[in-house]
Amino acid sequence: MSFRLVPLIKGTGPIISLNRPVLLIGRHTECDVRIDWPKISRRHCCMAIAYDRVLIRDLGSRNGVRVNGRVIEEVRLQPGDEIAIGPVIYRLELQAENQPTLSPAASPTSSARPGMKPGPIGVGAQIARKSSLNDSENDLIPLDDV
């Protein structure tokens, strides 16, 4: 079973596919899901999937996390729940197996804030590209140069 968060208002935030056991959501560049809004804390919340259960935990954010209108610290989510991460409101959906998913590194960036120029909103928008693990040539130092 796979889940995703879909923004209720298109363009206010990225569609978030919950395709990892734990996702860190916030404004910081090292977050798995980066939402670059002033009312989103650097490390706003995290989501975890365990045994087909979806959990969300507020990480002490300034503007909080609400589930179905109630402020929470940690709660188990059900499909159809509305989750407000700061000002962005999402709905938790069950994702069909044949439906395409956005991986954290392949997500589009967009911004729909009136009067604001487009900024880096998206899952993994700031992930640095690393060389493949099989490319060991980059790790070796020639002995002639020592």
PDB file of C-alpha atoms in Angstrom:
ATOM      1  CA  MET A   1       0.000   0.000   0.000  1.00  0.00           C
ATOM      2  CA  SER A   2       1.342   3.437  -0.829  1.00  0.00           C
ATOM      3  CA  PHE A   3       0.120   6.863   0.177  1.00  0.00           C
ATOM      4  CA  ARG A   4       0.525  10.432  -0.979  1.00  0.00           C
ATOM      5  CA  LEU A   5      -0.338  13.918   0.236  1.00  0.00           C
ATOM      6  CA  VAL A   6      -2.154  16.045  -2.322  1.00  0.00           C
ATOM      7  CA  PRO A   7      -2.566  19.799  -1.734  1.00  0.00           C
ATOM      8  CA  LEU A   8      -6.227  20.862  -1.543  1.00  0.00           C
ATOM      9  CA  ILE A   9      -5.388  24.038  -3.477  1.00  0.00           C
ATOM     10  CA  LYS A  10      -3.371  23.116  -6.547  1.00  0.00           C
ATOM     11  CA  GLY A  11       0.046  24.759  -6.683  1.00  0.00           C
ATOM     12  CA  THR A  12       0.289  25.709  -2.997  1.00  0.00           C
ATOM     13  CA  GLY A  13       2.622  22.816  -2.297  1.00  0.00           C
ATOM     14  CA  PRO A  14       4.113  19.754  -3.939  1.00  0.00           C
ATOM     15  CA  ILE A  15       2.354  16.405  -4.186  1.00  0.00           C
ATOM     16  CA  ILE A  16       4.216  14.292  -1.656  1.00  0.00           C
ATOM     17  CA  SER A  17       4.551  10.580  -2.371  1.00  0.00           C
ATOM     18  CA  LEU A  18       5.217   8.713   0.842  1.00  0.00           C
ATOM     19  CA  ASN A  19       7.675   6.289  -0.718  1.00  0.00           C
ATOM     20  CA  ARG A  20      10.188   6.142   2.150  1.00  0.00           C
ATOM     21  CA  PRO A  21       9.837   4.903   5.723  1.00  0.00           C
ATOM     22  CA  VAL A  22      10.508   8.421   7.087  1.00  0.00           C
ATOM     23  CA  LEU A  23      10.224  11.841   5.410  1.00  0.00           C
ATOM     24  CA  LEU A  24      11.394  15.117   6.920  1.00  0.00           C
ATOM     25  CA  ILE A  25       9.286  18.084   5.779  1.00  0.00           C
ATOM     26  CA  GLY A  26      10.336  21.709   6.151  1.00  0.00           C
ATOM     27  CA  ARG A  27      11.978  24.767   4.666  1.00  0.00           C
ATOM     28  CA  HIS A  28      15.587  23.649   5.197  1.00  0.00           C
ATOM     29  CA  THR A  29      17.555  22.548   2.149  1.00  0.00           C
ATOM     30  CA  GLU A  30      18.370  19.190   3.756  1.00  0.00           C
ATOM     31  CA  CYS A  31      14.715  18.200   4.239  1.00  0.00           C
ATOM     32  CA  ASP A  32      13.366  15.330   2.137  1.00  0.00           C
ATOM     33  CA  VAL A  33      10.385  17.512   1.218  1.00  0.00           C
ATOM     34  CA  ARG A  34      11.196  21.204   0.916  1.00  0.00           C
ATOM     35  CA  ILE A  35       8.368  23.746   1.110  1.00  0.00           C
ATOM     36  CA  ASP A  36       9.874  27.218   0.892  1.00  0.00           C
ATOM     37  CA  TRP A  37       7.198  29.320   2.598  1.00  0.00           C
ATOM     38  CA  PRO A  38       7.939  31.740   5.457  1.00  0.00           C
ATOM     39  CA  LYS A  39       5.337  30.069   7.726  1.00  0.00           C
ATOM     40  CA  ILE A  40       6.934  26.637   7.301  1.00  0.00           C
ATOM     41  CA  SER A  41       9.605  25.916   9.913  1.00  0.00           C
ATOM     42  CA  ARG A  42      13.052  24.746   8.846  1.00  0.00           C
ATOM     43  CA  ARG A  43      12.245  21.301  10.200  1.00  0.00           C
ATOM     44  CA  HIS A  44       8.469  21.429  10.463  1.00  0.00           C
ATOM     45  CA  CYS A  45       7.315  17.812  10.777  1.00  0.00           C
ATOM     46  CA  CYS A  46       8.130  14.259   9.850  1.00  0.00           C
ATOM     47  CA  MET A  47       6.030  11.459   8.458  1.00  0.00           C
ATOM     48  CA  ALA A  48       6.633   7.766   8.996  1.00  0.00           C
ATOM     49  CA  ILE A  49       5.156   4.662   7.439  1.00  0.00           C
ATOM     50  CA  ALA A  50       5.250   1.433   9.405  1.00  0.00           C
ATOM     51  CA  TYR A  51       3.151  -1.651   8.690  1.00  0.00           C
ATOM     52  CA  ASP A  52       0.812   0.320   6.377  1.00  0.00           C
ATOM     53  CA  ARG A  53       0.233   2.910   9.107  1.00  0.00           C
ATOM     54  CA  VAL A  54       1.002   6.542   8.400  1.00  0.00           C
ATOM     55  CA  LEU A  55       2.121   8.703  11.315  1.00  0.00           C
ATOM     56  CA  ILE A  56       2.854  12.426  11.414  1.00  0.00           C
ATOM     57  CA  ARG A  57       4.756  14.253  14.152  1.00  0.00           C
ATOM     58  CA  ASP A  58       5.183  17.982  14.651  1.00  0.00           C
ATOM     59  CA  LEU A  59       8.839  18.800  15.312  1.00  0.00           C
ATOM     60  CA  GLY A  60       8.157  21.855  17.460  1.00  0.00           C
ATOM     61  CA  SER A  61       7.208  24.057  14.508  1.00  0.00           C
ATOM     62  CA  ARG A  62       6.105  27.627  15.121  1.00  0.00           C
ATOM     63  CA  ASN A  63       2.851  27.375  13.121  1.00  0.00           C
ATOM     64  CA  GLY A  64       2.084  23.775  14.007  1.00  0.00           C
ATOM     65  CA  VAL A  65       0.510  20.817  12.278  1.00  0.00           C
ATOM     66  CA  ARG A  66      -3.247  20.291  12.240  1.00  0.00           C
ATOM     67  CA  VAL A  67      -5.096  17.122  11.298  1.00  0.00           C
ATOM     68  CA  ASN A  68      -8.774  17.598  10.477  1.00  0.00           C
ATOM     69  CA  GLY A  69      -8.609  21.032  12.135  1.00  0.00           C
ATOM     70  CA  ARG A  70      -7.052  19.850  15.423  1.00  0.00           C
ATOM     71  CA  VAL A  71      -3.521  20.809  16.498  1.00  0.00           C
ATOM     72  CA  ILE A  72      -1.470  17.658  17.019  1.00  0.00           C
ATOM     73  CA  GLU A  73       1.922  16.596  18.290  1.00  0.00           C
ATOM     74  CA  GLU A  74       1.727  13.101  16.825  1.00  0.00           C
ATOM     75  CA  VAL A  75      -1.156  11.174  15.295  1.00  0.00           C
ATOM     76  CA  ARG A  76      -1.923   8.201  13.074  1.00  0.00           C
ATOM     77  CA  LEU A  77      -3.432   9.283   9.753  1.00  0.00           C
ATOM     78  CA  GLN A  78      -6.222   7.691   7.759  1.00  0.00           C
ATOM     79  CA  PRO A  79      -6.955   8.136   4.028  1.00  0.00           C
ATOM     80  CA  GLY A  80      -9.099  11.242   3.584  1.00  0.00           C
ATOM     81  CA  ASP A  81      -7.592  13.108   6.557  1.00  0.00           C
ATOM     82  CA  GLU A  82      -6.788  16.769   5.956  1.00  0.00           C
ATOM     83  CA  ILE A  83      -3.323  17.768   7.136  1.00  0.00           C
ATOM     84  CA  ALA A  84      -2.295  21.416   7.491  1.00  0.00           C
ATOM     85  CA  ILE A  85       1.465  21.885   7.471  1.00  0.00           C
ATOM     86  CA  GLY A  86       1.658  25.557   8.334  1.00  0.00           C
ATOM     87  CA  PRO A  87      -0.581  27.284   5.761  1.00  0.00           C
ATOM     88  CA  VAL A  88      -0.512  24.412   3.216  1.00  0.00           C
ATOM     89  CA  ILE A  89      -3.436  21.980   3.473  1.00  0.00           C
ATOM     90  CA  TYR A  90      -3.100  18.427   2.158  1.00  0.00           C
ATOM     91  CA  ARG A  91      -5.369  15.398   1.892  1.00  0.00           C
ATOM     92  CA  LEU A  92      -3.951  11.923   2.518  1.00  0.00           C
ATOM     93  CA  GLU A  93      -4.809   9.626  -0.375  1.00  0.00           C
ATOM     94  CA  LEU A  94      -4.247   5.976  -1.038  1.00  0.00           C
ATOM     95  CA  GLN A  95      -2.124   5.810  -4.168  1.00  0.00           C
ATOM     96  CA  ALA A  96      -3.072   3.294  -6.847  1.00  0.00           C
ATOM     97  CA  GLU A  97      -0.246   0.886  -7.655  1.00  0.00           C
ATOM     98  CA  ASN A  98      -0.280   1.741 -11.391  1.00  0.00           C
ATOM     99  CA  GLN A  99      -0.361   5.501 -10.773  1.00  0.00           C
ATOM    100  CA  PRO A 100       2.927   7.299 -11.515  1.00  0.00           C
ATOM    101  CA  THR A 101       4.758   8.602  -8.474  1.00  0.00           C
ATOM    102  CA  LEU A 102       7.128  11.512  -8.045  1.00  0.00           C
ATOM    103  CA  SER A 103      10.395  10.456  -6.533  1.00  0.00           C
ATOM    104  CA  PRO A 104      12.060  12.988  -4.242  1.00  0.00           C
ATOM    105  CA  ALA A 105      14.798  13.733  -6.797  1.00  0.00           C
ATOM    106  CA  ALA A 106      12.447  13.963  -9.808  1.00  0.00           C
ATOM    107  CA  SER A 107       9.719  16.219  -8.451  1.00  0.00           C
ATOM    108  CA  PRO A 108       8.887  19.424 -10.314  1.00  0.00           C
ATOM    109  CA  THR A 109       9.344  22.760  -8.631  1.00  0.00           C
ATOM    110  CA  SER A 110       6.542  25.276  -8.611  1.00  0.00           C
ATOM    111  CA  SER A 111       5.177  28.204  -6.705  1.00  0.00           C
ATOM    112  CA  ALA A 112       1.681  29.620  -6.631  1.00  0.00           C
ATOM    113  CA  ARG A 113       2.054  32.447  -4.138  1.00  0.00           C
ATOM    114  CA  PRO A 114       0.391  35.583  -5.481  1.00  0.00           C
ATOM    115  CA  GLY A 115       2.832  38.417  -5.985  1.00  0.00           C
ATOM    116  CA  MET A 116       5.859  36.216  -5.374  1.00  0.00           C
ATOM    117  CA  LYS A 117       8.333  35.053  -7.956  1.00  0.00           C
ATOM    118  CA  PRO A 118       8.670  31.271  -8.366  1.00  0.00           C
ATOM    119  CA  GLY A 119      10.805  29.617  -5.742  1.00  0.00           C
ATOM    120  CA  PRO A 120      12.083  26.141  -4.969  1.00  0.00           C
ATOM    121  CA  ILE A 121       9.025  24.272  -3.765  1.00  0.00           C
ATOM    122  CA  GLY A 122       9.195  20.562  -4.277  1.00  0.00           C
ATOM    123  CA  VAL A 123      10.246  17.233  -2.987  1.00  0.00           C
ATOM    124  CA  GLY A 124      14.021  17.153  -2.851  1.00  0.00           C
ATOM    125  CA  ALA A 125      14.416  20.344  -4.878  1.00  0.00           C
ATOM    126  CA  GLN A 126      17.772  20.965  -3.256  1.00  0.00           C
ATOM    127  CA  ILE A 127      19.191  17.427  -3.266  1.00  0.00           C
ATOM    128  CA  ALA A 128      22.789  17.416  -4.427  1.00  0.00           C
ATOM    129  CA  ARG A 129      23.709  14.925  -7.113  1.00  0.00           C
ATOM    130  CA  LYS A 130      26.252  12.338  -6.012  1.00  0.00           C
ATOM    131  CA  SER A 131      28.349  10.023  -8.131  1.00  0.00           C
ATOM    132  CA  SER A 132      27.230   6.413  -8.304  1.00  0.00           C
ATOM    133  CA  LEU A 133      28.471   3.972  -5.689  1.00  0.00           C
ATOM    134  CA  ASN A 134      30.049   1.800  -8.392  1.00  0.00           C
ATOM    135  CA  ASP A 135      32.264   4.639  -9.580  1.00  0.00           C
ATOM    136  CA  SER A 136      35.256   3.969  -7.349  1.00  0.00           C
ATOM    137  CA  GLU A 137      37.688   5.903  -9.576  1.00  0.00           C
ATOM    138  CA  ASN A 138      36.654   9.166  -7.903  1.00  0.00           C
ATOM    139  CA  ASP A 139      37.624   7.790  -4.497  1.00  0.00           C
ATOM    140  CA  LEU A 140      41.154   6.728  -5.397  1.00  0.00           C
ATOM    141  CA  ILE A 141      44.206   8.975  -5.178  1.00  0.00           C
ATOM    142  CA  PRO A 142      46.997   8.041  -7.598  1.00  0.00           C
ATOM    143  CA  LEU A 143      50.199   7.131  -5.754  1.00  0.00           C
ATOM    144  CA  ASP A 144      52.242   9.237  -8.199  1.00  0.00           C
ATOM    145  CA  ASP A 145      50.602  12.398  -6.758  1.00  0.00           C
ATOM    146  CA  VAL A 146      51.485  11.615  -3.130  1.00  0.00           C
TER     147      VAL A 146
END
